[in-house]
Short mmCIF file of C-alpha atoms in Angstrom, two decimals:
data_model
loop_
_atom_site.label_atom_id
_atom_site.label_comp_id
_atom_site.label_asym_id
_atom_site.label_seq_id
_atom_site.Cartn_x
_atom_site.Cartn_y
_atom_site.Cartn_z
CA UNK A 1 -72.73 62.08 -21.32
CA UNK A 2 -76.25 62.04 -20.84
CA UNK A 3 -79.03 60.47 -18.91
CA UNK A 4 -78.25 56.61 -20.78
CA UNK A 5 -74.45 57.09 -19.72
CA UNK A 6 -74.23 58.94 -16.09
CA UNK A 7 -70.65 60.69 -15.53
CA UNK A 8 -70.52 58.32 -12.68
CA UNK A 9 -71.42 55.08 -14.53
CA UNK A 10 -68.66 53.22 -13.10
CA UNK A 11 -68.41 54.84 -9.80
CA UNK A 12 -72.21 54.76 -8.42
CA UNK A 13 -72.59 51.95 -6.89
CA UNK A 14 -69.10 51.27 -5.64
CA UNK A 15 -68.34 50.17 -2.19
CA UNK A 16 -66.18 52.43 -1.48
CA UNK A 17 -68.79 54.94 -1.31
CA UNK A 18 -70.43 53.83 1.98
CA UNK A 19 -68.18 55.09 4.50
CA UNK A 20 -68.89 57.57 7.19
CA UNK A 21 -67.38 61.18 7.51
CA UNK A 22 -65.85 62.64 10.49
CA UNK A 23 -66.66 65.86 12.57
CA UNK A 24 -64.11 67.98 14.23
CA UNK A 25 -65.40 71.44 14.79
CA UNK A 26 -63.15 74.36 15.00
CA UNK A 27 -64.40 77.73 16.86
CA UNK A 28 -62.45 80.83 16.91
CA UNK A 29 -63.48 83.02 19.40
CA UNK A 30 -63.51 87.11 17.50
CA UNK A 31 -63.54 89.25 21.09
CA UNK A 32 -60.45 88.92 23.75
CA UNK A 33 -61.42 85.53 25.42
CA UNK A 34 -58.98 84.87 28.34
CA UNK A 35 -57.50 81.61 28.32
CA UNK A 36 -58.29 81.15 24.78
CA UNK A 37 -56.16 82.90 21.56
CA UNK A 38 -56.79 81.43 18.26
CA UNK A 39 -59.03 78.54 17.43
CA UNK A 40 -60.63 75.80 19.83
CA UNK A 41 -61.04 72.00 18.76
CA UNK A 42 -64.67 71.23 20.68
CA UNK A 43 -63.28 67.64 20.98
CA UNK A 44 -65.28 64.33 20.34
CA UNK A 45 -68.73 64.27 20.08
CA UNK A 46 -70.80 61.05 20.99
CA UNK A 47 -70.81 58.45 18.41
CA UNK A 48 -74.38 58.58 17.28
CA UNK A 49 -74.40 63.19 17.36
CA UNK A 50 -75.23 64.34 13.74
CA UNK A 51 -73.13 67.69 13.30
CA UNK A 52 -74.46 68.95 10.40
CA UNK A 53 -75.87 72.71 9.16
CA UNK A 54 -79.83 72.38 9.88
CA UNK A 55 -81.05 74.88 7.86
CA UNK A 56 -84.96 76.04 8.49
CA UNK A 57 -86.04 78.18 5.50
CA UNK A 58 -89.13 79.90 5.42
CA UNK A 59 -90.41 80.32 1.66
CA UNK A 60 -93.15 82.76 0.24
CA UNK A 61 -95.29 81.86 -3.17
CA UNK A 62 -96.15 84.12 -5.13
CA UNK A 63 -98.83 83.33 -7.45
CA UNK A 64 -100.25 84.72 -10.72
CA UNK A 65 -103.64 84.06 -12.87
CA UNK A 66 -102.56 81.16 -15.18
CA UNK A 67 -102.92 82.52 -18.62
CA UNK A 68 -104.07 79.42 -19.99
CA UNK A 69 -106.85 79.20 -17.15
CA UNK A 70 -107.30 76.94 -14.96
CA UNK A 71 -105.73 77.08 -11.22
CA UNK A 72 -102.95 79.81 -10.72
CA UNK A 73 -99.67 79.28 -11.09
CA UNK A 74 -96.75 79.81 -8.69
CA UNK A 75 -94.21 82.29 -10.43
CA UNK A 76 -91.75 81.84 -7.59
CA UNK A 77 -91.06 80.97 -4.39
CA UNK A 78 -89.31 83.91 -2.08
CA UNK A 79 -86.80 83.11 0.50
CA UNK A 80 -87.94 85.30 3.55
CA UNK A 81 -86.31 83.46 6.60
CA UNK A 82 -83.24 81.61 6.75
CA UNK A 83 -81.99 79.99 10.10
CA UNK A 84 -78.66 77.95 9.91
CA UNK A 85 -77.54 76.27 13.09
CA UNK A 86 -75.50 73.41 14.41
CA UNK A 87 -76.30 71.09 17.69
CA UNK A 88 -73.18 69.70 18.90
CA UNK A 89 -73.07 67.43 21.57
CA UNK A 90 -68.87 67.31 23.22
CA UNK A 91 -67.80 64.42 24.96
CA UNK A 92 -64.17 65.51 25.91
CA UNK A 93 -64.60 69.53 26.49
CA UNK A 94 -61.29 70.52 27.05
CA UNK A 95 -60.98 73.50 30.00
CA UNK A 96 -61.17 75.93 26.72
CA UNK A 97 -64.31 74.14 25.63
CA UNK A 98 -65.56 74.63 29.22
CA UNK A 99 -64.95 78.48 29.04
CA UNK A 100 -66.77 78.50 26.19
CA UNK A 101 -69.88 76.31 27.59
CA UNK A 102 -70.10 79.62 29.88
CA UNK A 103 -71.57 81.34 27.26
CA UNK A 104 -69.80 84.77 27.31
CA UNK A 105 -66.10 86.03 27.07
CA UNK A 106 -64.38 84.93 30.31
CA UNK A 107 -61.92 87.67 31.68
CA UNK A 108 -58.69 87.03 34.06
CA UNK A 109 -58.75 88.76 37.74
CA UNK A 110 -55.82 90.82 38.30
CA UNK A 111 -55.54 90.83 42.22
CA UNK A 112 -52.56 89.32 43.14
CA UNK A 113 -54.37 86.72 45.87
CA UNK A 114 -56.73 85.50 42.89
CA UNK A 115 -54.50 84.71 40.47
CA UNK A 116 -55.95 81.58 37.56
CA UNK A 117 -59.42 83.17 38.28
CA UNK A 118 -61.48 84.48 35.45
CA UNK A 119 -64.59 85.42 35.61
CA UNK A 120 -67.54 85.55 32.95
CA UNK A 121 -70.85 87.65 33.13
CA UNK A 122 -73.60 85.37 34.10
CA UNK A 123 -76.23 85.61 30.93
CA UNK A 124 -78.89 83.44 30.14
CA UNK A 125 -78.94 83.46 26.55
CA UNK A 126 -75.97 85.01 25.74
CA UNK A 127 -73.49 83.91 23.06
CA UNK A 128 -69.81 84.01 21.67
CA UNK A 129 -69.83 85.51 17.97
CA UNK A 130 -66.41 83.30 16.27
CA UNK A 131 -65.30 81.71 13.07
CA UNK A 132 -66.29 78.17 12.83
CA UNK A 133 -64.66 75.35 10.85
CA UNK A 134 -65.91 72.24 10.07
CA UNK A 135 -63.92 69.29 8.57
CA UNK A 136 -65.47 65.99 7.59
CA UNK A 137 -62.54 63.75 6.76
CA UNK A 138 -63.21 60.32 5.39
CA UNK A 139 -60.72 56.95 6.06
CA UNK A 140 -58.21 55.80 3.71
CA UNK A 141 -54.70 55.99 2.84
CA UNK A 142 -54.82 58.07 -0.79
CA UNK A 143 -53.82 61.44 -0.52
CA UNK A 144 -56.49 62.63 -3.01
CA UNK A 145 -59.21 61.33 -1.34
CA UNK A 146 -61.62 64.48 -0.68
CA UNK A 147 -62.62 65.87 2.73
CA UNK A 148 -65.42 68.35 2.96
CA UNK A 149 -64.64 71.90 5.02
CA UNK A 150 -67.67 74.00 5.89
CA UNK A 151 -66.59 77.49 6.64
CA UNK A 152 -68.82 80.20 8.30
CA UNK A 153 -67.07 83.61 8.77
CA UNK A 154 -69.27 84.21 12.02
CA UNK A 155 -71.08 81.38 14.13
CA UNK A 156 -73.10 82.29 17.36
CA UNK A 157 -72.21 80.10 19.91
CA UNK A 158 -74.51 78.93 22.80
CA UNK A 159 -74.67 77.01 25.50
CA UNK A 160 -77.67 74.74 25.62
CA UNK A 161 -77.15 72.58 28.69
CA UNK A 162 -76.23 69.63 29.61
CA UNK A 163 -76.92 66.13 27.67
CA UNK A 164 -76.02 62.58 28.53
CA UNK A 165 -74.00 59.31 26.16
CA UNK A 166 -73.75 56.29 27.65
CA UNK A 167 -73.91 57.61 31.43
CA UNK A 168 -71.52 60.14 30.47
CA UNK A 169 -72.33 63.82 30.43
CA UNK A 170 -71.47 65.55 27.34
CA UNK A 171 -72.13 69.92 26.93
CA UNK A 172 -74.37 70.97 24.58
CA UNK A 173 -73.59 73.62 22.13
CA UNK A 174 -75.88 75.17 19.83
CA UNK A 175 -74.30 77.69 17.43
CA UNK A 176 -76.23 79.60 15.20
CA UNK A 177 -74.48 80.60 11.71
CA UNK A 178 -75.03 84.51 11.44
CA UNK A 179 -74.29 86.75 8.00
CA UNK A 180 -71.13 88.39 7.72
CA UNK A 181 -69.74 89.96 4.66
CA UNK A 182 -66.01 90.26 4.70
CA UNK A 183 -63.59 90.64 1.69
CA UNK A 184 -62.04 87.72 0.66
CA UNK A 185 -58.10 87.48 0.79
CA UNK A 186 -56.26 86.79 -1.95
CA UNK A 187 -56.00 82.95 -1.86
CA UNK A 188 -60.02 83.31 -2.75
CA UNK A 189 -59.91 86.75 -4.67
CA UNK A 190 -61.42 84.93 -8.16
CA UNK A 191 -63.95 82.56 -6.13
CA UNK A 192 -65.24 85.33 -4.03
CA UNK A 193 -68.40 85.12 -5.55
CA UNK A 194 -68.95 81.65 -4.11
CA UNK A 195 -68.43 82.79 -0.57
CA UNK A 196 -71.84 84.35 0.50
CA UNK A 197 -72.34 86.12 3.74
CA UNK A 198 -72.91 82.60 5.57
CA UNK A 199 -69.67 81.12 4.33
CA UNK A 200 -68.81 78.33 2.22
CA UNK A 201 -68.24 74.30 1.96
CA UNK A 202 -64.79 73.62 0.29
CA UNK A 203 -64.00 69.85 -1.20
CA UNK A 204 -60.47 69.64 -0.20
CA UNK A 205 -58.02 66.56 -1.30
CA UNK A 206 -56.52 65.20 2.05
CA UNK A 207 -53.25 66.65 1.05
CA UNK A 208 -54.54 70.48 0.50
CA UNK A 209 -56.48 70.43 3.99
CA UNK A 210 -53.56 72.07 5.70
CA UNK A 211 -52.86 74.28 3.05
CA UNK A 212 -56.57 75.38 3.04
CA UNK A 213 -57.37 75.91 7.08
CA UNK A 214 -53.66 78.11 6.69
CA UNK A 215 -55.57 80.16 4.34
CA UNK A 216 -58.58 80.62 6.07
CA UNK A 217 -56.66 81.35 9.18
CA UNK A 218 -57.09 85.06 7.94
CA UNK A 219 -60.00 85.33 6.78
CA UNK A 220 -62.94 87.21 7.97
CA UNK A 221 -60.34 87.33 11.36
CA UNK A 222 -62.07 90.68 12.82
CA UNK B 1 -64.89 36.31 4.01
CA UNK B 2 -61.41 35.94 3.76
CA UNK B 3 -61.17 38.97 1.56
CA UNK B 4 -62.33 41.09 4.43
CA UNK B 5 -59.73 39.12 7.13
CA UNK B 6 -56.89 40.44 4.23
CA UNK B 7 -58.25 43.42 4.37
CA UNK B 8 -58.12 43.86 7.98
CA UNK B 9 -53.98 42.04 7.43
CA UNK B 10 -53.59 44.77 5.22
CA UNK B 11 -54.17 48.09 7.28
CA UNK B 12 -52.10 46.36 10.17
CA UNK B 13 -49.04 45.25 8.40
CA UNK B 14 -49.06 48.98 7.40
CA UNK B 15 -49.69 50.85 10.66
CA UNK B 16 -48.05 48.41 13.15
CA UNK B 17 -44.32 48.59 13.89
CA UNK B 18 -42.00 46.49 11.07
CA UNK B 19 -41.68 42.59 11.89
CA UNK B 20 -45.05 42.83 14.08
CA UNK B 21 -46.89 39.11 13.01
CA UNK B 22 -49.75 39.51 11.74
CA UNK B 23 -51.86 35.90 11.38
CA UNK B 24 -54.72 35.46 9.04
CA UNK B 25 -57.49 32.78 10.34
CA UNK B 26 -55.63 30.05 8.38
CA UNK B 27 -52.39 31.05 9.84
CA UNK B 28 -53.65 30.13 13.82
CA UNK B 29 -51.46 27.47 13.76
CA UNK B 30 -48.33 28.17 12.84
CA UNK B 31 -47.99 30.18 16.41
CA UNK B 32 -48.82 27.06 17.84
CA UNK B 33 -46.47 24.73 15.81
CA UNK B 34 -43.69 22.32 17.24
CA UNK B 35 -40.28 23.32 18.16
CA UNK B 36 -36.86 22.39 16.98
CA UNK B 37 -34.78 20.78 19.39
CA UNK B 38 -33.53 22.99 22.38
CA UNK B 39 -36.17 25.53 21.91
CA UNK B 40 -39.20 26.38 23.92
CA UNK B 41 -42.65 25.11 21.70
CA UNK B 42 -46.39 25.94 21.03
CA UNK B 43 -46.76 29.89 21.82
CA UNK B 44 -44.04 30.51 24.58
CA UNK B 45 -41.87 29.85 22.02
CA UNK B 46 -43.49 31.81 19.23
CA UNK B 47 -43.67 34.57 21.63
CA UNK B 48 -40.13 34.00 23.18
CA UNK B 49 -38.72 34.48 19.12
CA UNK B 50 -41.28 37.83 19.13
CA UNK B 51 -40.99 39.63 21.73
CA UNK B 52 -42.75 42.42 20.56
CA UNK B 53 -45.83 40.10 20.57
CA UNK B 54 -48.14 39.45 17.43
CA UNK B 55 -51.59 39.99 15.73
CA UNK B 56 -54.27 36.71 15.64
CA UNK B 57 -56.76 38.11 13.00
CA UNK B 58 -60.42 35.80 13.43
CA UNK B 59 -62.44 34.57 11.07
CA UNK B 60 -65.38 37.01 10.41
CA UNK B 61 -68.85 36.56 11.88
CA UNK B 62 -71.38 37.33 9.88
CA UNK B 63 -73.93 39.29 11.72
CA UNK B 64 -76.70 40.85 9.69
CA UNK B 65 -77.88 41.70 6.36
CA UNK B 66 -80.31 44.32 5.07
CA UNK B 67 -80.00 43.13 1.76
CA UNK B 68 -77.23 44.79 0.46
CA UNK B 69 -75.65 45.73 3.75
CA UNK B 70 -73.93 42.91 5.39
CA UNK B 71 -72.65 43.05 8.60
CA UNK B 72 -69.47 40.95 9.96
CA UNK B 73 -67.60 41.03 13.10
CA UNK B 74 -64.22 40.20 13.14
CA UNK B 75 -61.70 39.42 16.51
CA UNK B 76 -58.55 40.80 16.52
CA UNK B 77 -55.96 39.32 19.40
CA UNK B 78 -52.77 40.52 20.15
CA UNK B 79 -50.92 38.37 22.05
CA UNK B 80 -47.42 39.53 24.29
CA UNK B 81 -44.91 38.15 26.91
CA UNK B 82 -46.68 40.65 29.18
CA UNK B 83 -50.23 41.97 29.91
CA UNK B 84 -48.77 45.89 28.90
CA UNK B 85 -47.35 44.60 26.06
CA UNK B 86 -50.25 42.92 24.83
CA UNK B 87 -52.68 46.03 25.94
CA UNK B 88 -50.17 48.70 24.02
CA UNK B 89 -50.69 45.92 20.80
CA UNK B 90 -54.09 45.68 20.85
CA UNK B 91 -54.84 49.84 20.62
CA UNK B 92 -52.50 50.01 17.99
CA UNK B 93 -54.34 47.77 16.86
CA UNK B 94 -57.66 49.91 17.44
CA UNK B 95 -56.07 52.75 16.47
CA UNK B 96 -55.06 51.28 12.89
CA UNK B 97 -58.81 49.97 12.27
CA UNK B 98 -60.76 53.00 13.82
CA UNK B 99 -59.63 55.61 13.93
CA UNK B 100 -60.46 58.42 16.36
CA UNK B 101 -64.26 58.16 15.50
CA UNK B 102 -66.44 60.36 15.33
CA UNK B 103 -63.79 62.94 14.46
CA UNK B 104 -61.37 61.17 12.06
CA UNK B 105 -63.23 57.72 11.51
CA UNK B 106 -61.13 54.44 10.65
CA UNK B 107 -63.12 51.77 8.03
CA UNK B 108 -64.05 49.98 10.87
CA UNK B 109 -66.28 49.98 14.26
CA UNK B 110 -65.71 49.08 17.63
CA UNK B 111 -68.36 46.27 18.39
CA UNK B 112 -66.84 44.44 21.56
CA UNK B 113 -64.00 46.50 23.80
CA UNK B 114 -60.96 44.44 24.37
CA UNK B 115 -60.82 42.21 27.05
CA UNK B 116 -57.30 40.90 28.82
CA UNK B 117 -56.74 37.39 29.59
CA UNK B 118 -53.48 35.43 30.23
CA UNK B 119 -53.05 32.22 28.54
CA UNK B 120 -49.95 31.59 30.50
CA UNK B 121 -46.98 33.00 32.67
CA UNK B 122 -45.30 34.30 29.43
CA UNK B 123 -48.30 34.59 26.87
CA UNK B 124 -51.52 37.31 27.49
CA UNK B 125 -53.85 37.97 25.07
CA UNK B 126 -55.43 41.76 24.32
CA UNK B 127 -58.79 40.60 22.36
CA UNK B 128 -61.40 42.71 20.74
CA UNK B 129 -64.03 42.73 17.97
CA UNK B 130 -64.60 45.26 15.34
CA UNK B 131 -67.49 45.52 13.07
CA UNK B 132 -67.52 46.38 9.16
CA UNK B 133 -70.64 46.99 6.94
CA UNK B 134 -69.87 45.55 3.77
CA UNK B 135 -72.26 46.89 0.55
CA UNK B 136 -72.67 43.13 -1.82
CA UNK B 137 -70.57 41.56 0.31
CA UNK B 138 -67.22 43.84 -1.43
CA UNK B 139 -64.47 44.84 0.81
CA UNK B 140 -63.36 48.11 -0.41
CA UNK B 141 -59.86 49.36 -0.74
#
């Protein structure tokens, strides 16, 4: 194989290829949330929203005297900043969803005259520290057809107001991928390396997806 | 484009329930045909033998081109004894060529919601268009 012969000689330009992925977002709230144990599906998101990791790195040069002359030379560039977040834009919020769009941990009243009230701490800014999933599956029929699954061991989650598709109102989310280093269970034990403190994207064949949100199901859990 | 209306044959006949018609463009007719003696004709009677109503694939539309992307729109119609019938067709029907977009996308687009009309006392008709990009013109599979 080389640069005359791609590996994907026969596959580049099929037609196949131009097909759109899917979103569904997964959030797992960490703390006690009431109304909510295990993970939340945001729901659908408008049909134009881009849900996708915008990353905003800030990079350093550091430069040395070329030693051939001439202009200096940049020896490398430093990663000092890195800021990973997701917009999401939800069309259907579910009651759970809604909770979330609060912004903090809601917790259940226990006076017998208020019962179904919860209550959560009014705080501008304030977010909800979870795991996040993130599955993009594709159309077809063949099992081995690959979906992407980005997995981030802690996501901040905020709410960032209100937004609007097609007359509809639709709650905006912001959540903000933070660094967590956990220790991988066993299902990952000889790919823990690949796993860095802001999580992972796994290439999953259609068939393995349940197999592989099972497995992350305990990972990185508190 | 008949390629693409086969295409379109192809995820229904899989995702709608067994013995569900589904017509290509050419196939229009044959709903429509006469009737043997004693037998109600034209669509009544096509509908009166299905109960369960059937599938009335268009001919595509082409719509645009970029140059390599080509846009078509095809109708899909389901037609029923009754307007629920024909409704509960047509977003299988959806459903089948879809998806759930944005979160699990089908290969095709909604371009024009379905619209209702009756064509008689016994026949209704669940009609809507859906959109496909096509890259040279080649329907993938």
């Amino acid at each position: 194989m080389s640069f005359l012969t791609p590996v994907n000689a026969a596959t580049a330009y099929l037609a196949t290829n131009m097909v759109a992925e899917g979103r569904i977002v997964l959030f797992d709230p960490i703390g006690t949330f009431e109304g909510i144990t295990g993970a939340v599906n945001l729901g659908l998101f408008p049909e134009d929203a881009v849900i996708a990791p915008n990353a905003e790195v800030t990079r350093e040069t550091i430069r040395a005297i070329n030693p051939e002359g001439g202009a200096s030379i940049v020896v490398e560039e430093r990663v000092t900043e890195t800021t990973i977040s997701y917009e999401i834009p939800v069309l259907t919020p579910s009651e759970q969803v809604r909770s979330l769009h609060n912004g903090a941990p809601a917790v259940a009243l226990t006076d017998p005259t208020l019962t179904g009230v919860s209550v959560t701490p009014f705080t501008p800014g304030a977010s909800i520290l979870g795991r996040m999933v993130v599955i993009a599956k594709r159309p077809g029929a063949d099992a081995d057809r690959l979906f992407r699954v980005f997995w981030h061991p802690r996501a901040a989650l905020q709410s960032n107001g209100l937004g609007e598709s097609q007359g509809e109102q639709t709650l905006l989310f912001t959540a903000s991928v933070r660094a967590h280093t956990y220790e991988p269970g066993a299902a990952f034990d000889d790919v823990a390396t690949q796993i860095t403190q802001y999580g992972a994207i796994f290439t999953v064949p259609a068939s393995d997806l349940a197999a592989l949100l099972t497995a992350l199901d305990t990972e990185a859990a508190s | 484009m008949t390629d693409l209306a086969a295409h379109i044959r192809e995820l229904l006949t899989a995702a709608l329930p067994p013995g569900t018609p589904v017509l290509l463009p050419e196939q229009a007719e044959s709903a429509l045909g006469g009737r043997r003696p004693g037998q109600a004709g034209g669509i009544s009677g096509y509908l009166q033998a299905h109960p369960g109503g059937y599938v009335q694939i268009e001919a595509p539309v082409p719509i645009t081109s970029t140059g390599n992307q080509d846009t078509y729109w095809t109708a899909v119609a389901a037609l029923a004894p009754t307007p629920a019938v024909a409704d509960a067709l047509a977003a299988q029907v959806r459903a089948a060529l879809t998806g759930t977009p944005p979160a699990d996308p089908g290969w095709f687009n909604t371009a024009i919601p379905a619209q209702t009309s009756p064509l008689g006392p016994d026949a209704h008709l669940t009609r809507a268009t859906y959109a496909r990009t096509l890259l040279l013109g080649q329907v993938p599979r």
